[in-house]
CSV table of C-alpha atoms in Angstrom, one decimal:
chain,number,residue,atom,x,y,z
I,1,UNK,CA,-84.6,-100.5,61.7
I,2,UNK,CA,-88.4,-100.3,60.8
I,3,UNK,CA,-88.9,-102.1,57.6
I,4,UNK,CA,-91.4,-99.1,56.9
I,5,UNK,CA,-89.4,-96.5,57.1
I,6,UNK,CA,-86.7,-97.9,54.9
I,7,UNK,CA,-89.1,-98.6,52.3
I,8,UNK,CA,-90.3,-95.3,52.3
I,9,UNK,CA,-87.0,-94.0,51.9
I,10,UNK,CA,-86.1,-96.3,49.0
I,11,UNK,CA,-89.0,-95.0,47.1
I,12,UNK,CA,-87.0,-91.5,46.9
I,13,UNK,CA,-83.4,-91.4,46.7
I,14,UNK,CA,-80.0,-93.3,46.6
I,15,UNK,CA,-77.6,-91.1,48.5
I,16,UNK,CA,-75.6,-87.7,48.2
I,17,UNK,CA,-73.2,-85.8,50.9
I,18,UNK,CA,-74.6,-82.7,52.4
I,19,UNK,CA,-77.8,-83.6,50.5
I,20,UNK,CA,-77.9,-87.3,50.0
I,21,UNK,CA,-80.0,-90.3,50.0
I,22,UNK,CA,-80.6,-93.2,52.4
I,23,UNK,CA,-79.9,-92.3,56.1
I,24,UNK,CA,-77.2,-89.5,57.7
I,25,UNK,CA,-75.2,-90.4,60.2
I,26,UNK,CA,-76.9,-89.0,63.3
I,27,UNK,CA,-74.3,-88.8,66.1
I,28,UNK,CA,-70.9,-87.0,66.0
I,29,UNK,CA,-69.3,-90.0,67.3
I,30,UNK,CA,-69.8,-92.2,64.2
I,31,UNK,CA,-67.7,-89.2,62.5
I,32,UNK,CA,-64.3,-89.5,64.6
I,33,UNK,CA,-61.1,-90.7,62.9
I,34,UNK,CA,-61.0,-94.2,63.7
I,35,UNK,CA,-57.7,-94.8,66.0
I,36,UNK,CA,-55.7,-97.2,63.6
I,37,UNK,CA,-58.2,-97.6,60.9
I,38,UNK,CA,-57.2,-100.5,57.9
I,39,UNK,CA,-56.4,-99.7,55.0
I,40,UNK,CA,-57.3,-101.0,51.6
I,41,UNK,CA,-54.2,-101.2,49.0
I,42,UNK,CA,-53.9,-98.1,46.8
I,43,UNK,CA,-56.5,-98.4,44.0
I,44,UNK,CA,-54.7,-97.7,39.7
I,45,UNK,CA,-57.4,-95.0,38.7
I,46,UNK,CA,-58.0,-93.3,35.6
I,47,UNK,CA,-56.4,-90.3,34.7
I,48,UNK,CA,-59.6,-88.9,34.9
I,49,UNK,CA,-59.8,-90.0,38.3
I,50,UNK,CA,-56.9,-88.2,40.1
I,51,UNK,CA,-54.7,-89.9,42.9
I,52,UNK,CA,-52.4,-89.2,45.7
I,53,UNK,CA,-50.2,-92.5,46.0
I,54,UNK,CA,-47.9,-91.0,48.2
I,55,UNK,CA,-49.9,-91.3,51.0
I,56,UNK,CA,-50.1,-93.8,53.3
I,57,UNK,CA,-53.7,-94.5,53.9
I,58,UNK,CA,-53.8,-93.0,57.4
I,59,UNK,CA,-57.3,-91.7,58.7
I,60,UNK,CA,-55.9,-88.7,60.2
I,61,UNK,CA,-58.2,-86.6,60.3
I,62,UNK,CA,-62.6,-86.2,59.5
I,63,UNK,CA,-63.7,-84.0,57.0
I,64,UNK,CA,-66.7,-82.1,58.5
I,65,UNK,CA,-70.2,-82.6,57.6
I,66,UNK,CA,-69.0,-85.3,54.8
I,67,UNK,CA,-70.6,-88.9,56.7
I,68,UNK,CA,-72.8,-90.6,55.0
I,69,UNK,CA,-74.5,-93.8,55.2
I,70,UNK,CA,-76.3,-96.5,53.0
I,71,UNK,CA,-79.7,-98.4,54.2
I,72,UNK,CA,-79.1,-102.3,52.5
I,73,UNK,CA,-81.4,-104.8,51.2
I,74,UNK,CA,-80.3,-107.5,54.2
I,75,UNK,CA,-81.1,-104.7,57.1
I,76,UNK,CA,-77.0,-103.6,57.6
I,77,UNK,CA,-76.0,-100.0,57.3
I,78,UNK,CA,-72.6,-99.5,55.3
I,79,UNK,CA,-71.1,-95.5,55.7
I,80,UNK,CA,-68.9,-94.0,54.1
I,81,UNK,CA,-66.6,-90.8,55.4
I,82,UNK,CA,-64.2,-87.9,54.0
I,83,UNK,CA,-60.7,-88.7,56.0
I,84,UNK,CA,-57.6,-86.0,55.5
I,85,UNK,CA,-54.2,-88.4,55.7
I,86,UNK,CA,-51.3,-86.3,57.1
I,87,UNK,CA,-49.0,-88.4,54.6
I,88,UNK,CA,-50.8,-87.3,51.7
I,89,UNK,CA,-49.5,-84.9,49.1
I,90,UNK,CA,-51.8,-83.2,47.7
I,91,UNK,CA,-54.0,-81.8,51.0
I,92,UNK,CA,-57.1,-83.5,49.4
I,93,UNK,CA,-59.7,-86.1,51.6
I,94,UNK,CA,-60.0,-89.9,50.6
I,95,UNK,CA,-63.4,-91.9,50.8
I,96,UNK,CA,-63.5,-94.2,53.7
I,97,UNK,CA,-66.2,-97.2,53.5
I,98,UNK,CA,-66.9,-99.4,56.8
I,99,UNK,CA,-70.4,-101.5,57.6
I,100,UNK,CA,-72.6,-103.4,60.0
I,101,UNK,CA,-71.5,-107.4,60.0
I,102,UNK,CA,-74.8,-107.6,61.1
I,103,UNK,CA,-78.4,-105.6,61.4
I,104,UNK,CA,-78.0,-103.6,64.2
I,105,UNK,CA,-75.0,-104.8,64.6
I,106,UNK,CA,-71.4,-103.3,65.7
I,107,UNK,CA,-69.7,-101.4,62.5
I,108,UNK,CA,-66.5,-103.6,61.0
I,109,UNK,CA,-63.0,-101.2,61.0
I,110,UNK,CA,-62.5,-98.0,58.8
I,111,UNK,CA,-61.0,-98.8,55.0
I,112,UNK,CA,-60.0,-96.6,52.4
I,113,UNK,CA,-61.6,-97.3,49.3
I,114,UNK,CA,-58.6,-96.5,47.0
I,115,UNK,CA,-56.1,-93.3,46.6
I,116,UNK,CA,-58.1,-91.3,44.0
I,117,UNK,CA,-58.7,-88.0,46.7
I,118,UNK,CA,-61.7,-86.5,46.8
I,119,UNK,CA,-62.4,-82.4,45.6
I,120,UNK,CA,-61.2,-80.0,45.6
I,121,UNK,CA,-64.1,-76.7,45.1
I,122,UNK,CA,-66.6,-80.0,45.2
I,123,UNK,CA,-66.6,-82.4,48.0
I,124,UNK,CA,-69.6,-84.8,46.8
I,125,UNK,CA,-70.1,-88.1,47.7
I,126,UNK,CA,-73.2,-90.5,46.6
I,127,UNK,CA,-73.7,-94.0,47.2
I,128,UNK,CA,-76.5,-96.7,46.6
I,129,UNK,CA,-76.9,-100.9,46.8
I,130,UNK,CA,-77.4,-102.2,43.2
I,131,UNK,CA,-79.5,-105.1,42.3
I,132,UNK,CA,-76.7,-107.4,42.7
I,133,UNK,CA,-76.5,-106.7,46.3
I,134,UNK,CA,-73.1,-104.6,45.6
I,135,UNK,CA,-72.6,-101.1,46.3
I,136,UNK,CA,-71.3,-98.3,43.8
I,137,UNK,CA,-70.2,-95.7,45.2
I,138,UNK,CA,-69.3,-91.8,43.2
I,139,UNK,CA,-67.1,-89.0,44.3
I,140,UNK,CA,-66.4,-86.0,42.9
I,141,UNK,CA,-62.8,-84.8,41.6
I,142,UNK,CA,-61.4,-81.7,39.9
I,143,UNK,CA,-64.7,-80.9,38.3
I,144,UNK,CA,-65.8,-84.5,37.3
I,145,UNK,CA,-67.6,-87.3,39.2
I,146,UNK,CA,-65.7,-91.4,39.4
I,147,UNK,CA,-67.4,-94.5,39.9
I,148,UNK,CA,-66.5,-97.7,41.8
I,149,UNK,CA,-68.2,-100.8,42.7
I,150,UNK,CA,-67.8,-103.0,45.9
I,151,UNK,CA,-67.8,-106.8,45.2
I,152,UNK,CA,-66.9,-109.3,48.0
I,153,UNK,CA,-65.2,-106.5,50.0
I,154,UNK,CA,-62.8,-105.2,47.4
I,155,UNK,CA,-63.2,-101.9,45.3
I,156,UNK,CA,-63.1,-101.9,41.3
I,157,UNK,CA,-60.6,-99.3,40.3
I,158,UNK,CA,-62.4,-95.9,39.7
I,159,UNK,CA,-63.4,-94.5,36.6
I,160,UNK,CA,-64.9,-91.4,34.7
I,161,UNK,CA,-68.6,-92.0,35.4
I,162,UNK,CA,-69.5,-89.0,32.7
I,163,UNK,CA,-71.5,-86.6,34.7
I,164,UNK,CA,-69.6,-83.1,35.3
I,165,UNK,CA,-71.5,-80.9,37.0
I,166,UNK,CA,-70.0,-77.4,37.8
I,167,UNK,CA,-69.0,-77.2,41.4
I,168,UNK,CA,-71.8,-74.9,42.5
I,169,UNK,CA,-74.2,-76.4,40.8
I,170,UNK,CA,-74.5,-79.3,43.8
I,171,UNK,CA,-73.9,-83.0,42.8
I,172,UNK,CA,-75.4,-86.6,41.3
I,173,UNK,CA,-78.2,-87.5,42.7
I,174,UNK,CA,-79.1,-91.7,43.0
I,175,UNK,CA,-82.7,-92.7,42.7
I,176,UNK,CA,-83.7,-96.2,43.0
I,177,UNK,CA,-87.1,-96.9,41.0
I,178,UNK,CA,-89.7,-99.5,42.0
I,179,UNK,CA,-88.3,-102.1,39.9
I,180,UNK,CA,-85.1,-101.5,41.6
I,181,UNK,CA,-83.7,-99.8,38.6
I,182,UNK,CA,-81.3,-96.8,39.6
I,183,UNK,CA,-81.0,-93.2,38.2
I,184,UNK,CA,-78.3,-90.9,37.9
I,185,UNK,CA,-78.7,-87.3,37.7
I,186,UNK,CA,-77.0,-84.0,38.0
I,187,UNK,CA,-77.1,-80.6,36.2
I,188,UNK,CA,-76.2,-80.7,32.6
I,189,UNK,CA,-72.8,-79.8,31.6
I,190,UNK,CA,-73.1,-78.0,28.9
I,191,UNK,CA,-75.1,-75.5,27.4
I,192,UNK,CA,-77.3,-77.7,25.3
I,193,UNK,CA,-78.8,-79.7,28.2
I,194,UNK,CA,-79.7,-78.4,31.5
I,195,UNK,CA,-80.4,-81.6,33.3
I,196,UNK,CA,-78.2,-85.1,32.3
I,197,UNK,CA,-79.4,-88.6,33.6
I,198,UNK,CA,-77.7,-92.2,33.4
I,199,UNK,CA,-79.8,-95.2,34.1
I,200,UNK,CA,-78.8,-98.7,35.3
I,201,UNK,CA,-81.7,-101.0,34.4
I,202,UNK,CA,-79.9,-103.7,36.9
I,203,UNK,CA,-76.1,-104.9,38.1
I,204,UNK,CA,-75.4,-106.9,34.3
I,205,UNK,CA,-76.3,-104.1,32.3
I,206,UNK,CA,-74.4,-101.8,33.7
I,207,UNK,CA,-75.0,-97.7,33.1
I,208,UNK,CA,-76.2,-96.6,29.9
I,209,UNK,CA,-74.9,-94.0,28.5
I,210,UNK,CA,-75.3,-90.2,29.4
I,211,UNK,CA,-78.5,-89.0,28.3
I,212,UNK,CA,-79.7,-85.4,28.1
I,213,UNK,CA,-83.5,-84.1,30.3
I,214,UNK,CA,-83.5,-80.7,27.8
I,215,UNK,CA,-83.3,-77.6,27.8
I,216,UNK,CA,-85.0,-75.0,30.1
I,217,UNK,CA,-86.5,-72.1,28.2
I,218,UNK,CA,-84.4,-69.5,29.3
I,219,UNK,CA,-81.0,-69.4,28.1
I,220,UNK,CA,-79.4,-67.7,31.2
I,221,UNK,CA,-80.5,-70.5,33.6
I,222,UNK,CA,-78.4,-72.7,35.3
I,223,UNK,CA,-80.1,-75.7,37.6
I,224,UNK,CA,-78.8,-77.2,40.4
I,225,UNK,CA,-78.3,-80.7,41.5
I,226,UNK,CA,-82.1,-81.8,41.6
I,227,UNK,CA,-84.3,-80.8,44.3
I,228,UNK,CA,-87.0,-83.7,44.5
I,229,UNK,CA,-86.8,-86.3,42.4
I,230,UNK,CA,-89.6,-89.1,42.2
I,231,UNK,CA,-91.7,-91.8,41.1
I,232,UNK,CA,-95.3,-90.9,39.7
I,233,UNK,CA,-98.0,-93.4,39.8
I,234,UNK,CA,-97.6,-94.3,35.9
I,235,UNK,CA,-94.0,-95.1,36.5
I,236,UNK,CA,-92.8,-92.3,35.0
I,237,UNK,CA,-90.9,-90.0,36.5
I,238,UNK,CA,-90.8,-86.2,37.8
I,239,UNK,CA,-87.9,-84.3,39.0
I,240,UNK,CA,-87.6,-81.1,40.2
I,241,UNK,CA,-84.4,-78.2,40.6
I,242,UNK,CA,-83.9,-74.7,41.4
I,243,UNK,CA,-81.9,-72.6,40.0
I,244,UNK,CA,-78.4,-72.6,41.4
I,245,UNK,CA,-78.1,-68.5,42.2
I,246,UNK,CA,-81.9,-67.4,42.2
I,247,UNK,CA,-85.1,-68.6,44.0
I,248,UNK,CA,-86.6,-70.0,41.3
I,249,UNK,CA,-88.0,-74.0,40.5
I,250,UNK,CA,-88.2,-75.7,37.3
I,251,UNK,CA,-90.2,-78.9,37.2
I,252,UNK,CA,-89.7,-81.5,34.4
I,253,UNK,CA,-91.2,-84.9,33.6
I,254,UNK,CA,-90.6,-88.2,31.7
I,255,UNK,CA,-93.7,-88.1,28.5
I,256,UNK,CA,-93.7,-92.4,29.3
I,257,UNK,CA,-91.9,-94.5,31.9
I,258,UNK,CA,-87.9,-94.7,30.7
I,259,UNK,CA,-88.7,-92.4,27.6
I,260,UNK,CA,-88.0,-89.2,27.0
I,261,UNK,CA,-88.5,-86.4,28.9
I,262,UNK,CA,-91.2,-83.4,28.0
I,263,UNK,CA,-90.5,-79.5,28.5
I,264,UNK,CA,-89.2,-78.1,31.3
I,265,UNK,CA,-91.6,-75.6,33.1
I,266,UNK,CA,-90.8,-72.7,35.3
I,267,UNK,CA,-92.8,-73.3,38.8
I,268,UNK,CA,-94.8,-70.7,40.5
I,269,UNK,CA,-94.0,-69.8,44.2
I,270,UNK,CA,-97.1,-71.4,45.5
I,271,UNK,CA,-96.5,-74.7,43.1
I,272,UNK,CA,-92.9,-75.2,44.5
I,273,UNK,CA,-91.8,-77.6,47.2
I,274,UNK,CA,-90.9,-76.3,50.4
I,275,UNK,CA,-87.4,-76.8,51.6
I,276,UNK,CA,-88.7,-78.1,54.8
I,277,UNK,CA,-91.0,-80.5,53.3
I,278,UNK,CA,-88.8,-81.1,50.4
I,279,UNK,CA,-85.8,-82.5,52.9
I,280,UNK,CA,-88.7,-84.7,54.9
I,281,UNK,CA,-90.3,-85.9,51.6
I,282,UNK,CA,-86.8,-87.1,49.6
I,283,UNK,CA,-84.6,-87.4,52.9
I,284,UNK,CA,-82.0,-85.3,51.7
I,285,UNK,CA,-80.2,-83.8,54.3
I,286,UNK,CA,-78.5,-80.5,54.8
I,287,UNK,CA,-81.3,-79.0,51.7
């Protein structure tokens, strides 16, 4: 992989499904249900976190248009993958990690990250590589979103990572800043803020707590998942989301670098990304 392009990438986003960060998988082939795929033992979630532990961890069958894949510090790619099991109670999909033992190198078997299933209404998935060289990975379940973190091949049991954001209203959104710093953020739940962000100054710190981006001036908008989000000059940053049922952008932006945020402000027509350009500038696929 050019080291160019992946830097370029890593200046925009972490990762989401069907809008996500780092690098989509590209051919239909990376997407078929592995043969006799390994399985990881059954992960003990939250009750937050919903599981199905009567199923078996059986790859039975893809979820469409849910691959996605993870450009890492060392060159490798690491994906991740929706999988129905046939075994499984409850009809929902279960997140499937596998990676590259090398750069460029052939992809290492198919492994089910833990039994907490996946939807349903919201089938968002978002992944990134923290400081620490592990990846965390977040998946959305009955109307909330659970975290995990990789370390040394295993999965930490999943958790309530605090961001809720309506199913229609798209999902959390991972951008790494320059100082390798990672942000979090999805559309607000709740009528007092219309944009919620947690940030993870590096791997020992962990994720501070949920923090709100305001208020947009009209009380009968709802946002979306955010449409561009990135890095100004100064180190502050701007971030950008329509409205999730009309064609309108708002634009909002940090008043210093990992201080508060100023007011939002409606976008004219002319002002707004482009899809197109949008998608090419943050690539996010499927915006």
């Amino acid at each position: 992989m050019d080291p160019r392009r992946r830097g370029s990438r890593e200046r925009h986003f972490g990762i989401w499904l069907n809008g996500a960060v780092a690098l989509a998988l590209a051919c239909a082939g990376a997407t078929a249900a592995p043969a006799a795929a390994a399985h990881a033992p059954a992960a003990s979630a939250t009750a937050a976190c919903a599981t199905d532990t009567g199923a078996k961890g059986l790859a039975s069958r893809p979820a469409a248009d849910s691959p996605v894949s993870v450009a890492r510090a060392d060159g490798r790619i690491a994906q991740f993958q929706l999988f129905y099991d046939a075994t499984a109670t409850g009809g929902l999909p279960f997140v499937w990690h596998r990676e590259q033992g090398e750069p460029d190198g052939a992809f290492g078997p198919w492994k089910r990250v833990s039994a907490a299933t996946v939807g349903p209404k919201s089938y968002a998935v978002t992944a990134v590589e923290n400081s620490a060289g592990r990846l965390e990975l977040l998946f959305s379940t009955f109307g909330t979103f659970c975290h995990t973190v990789e370390d040394d091949g295993e999965w930490s049991a999943p958790d309530a990572f605090g961001l809720a954001p309506a199913p229609y209203h798209g999902g959390v959104v991972l951008f790494k800043e320059r100082d390798g710093s990672i942000d979090a953020i999805a559309s607000g739940a709740n009528s007092d803020s219309s944009m919620e962000l947690r940030h993870q100054q590096d791997a020992d710190s962990g994720w501070g707590p949920v923090r709100s981006m305001g208020r947009v001036p009209d009380p009968n908008v709802g946002l979306s998942r955010p449409s561009l989000v990135e890095q100004l000059p100064d180190g502050r940053l701007r971030v950008t989301a329509r409205e999730w049922n009309r064609d309108r952008t708002w634009e909002v932006r940090q008043s210093a670098p990992g201080g508060d945020w100023g007011p939002w402000q409606l976008l004219s027509p002319g002002t707004a990304p482009a899809p197109r350009a949008l998608a090419a500038a943050t690539a996010l696929p499927g915006s």
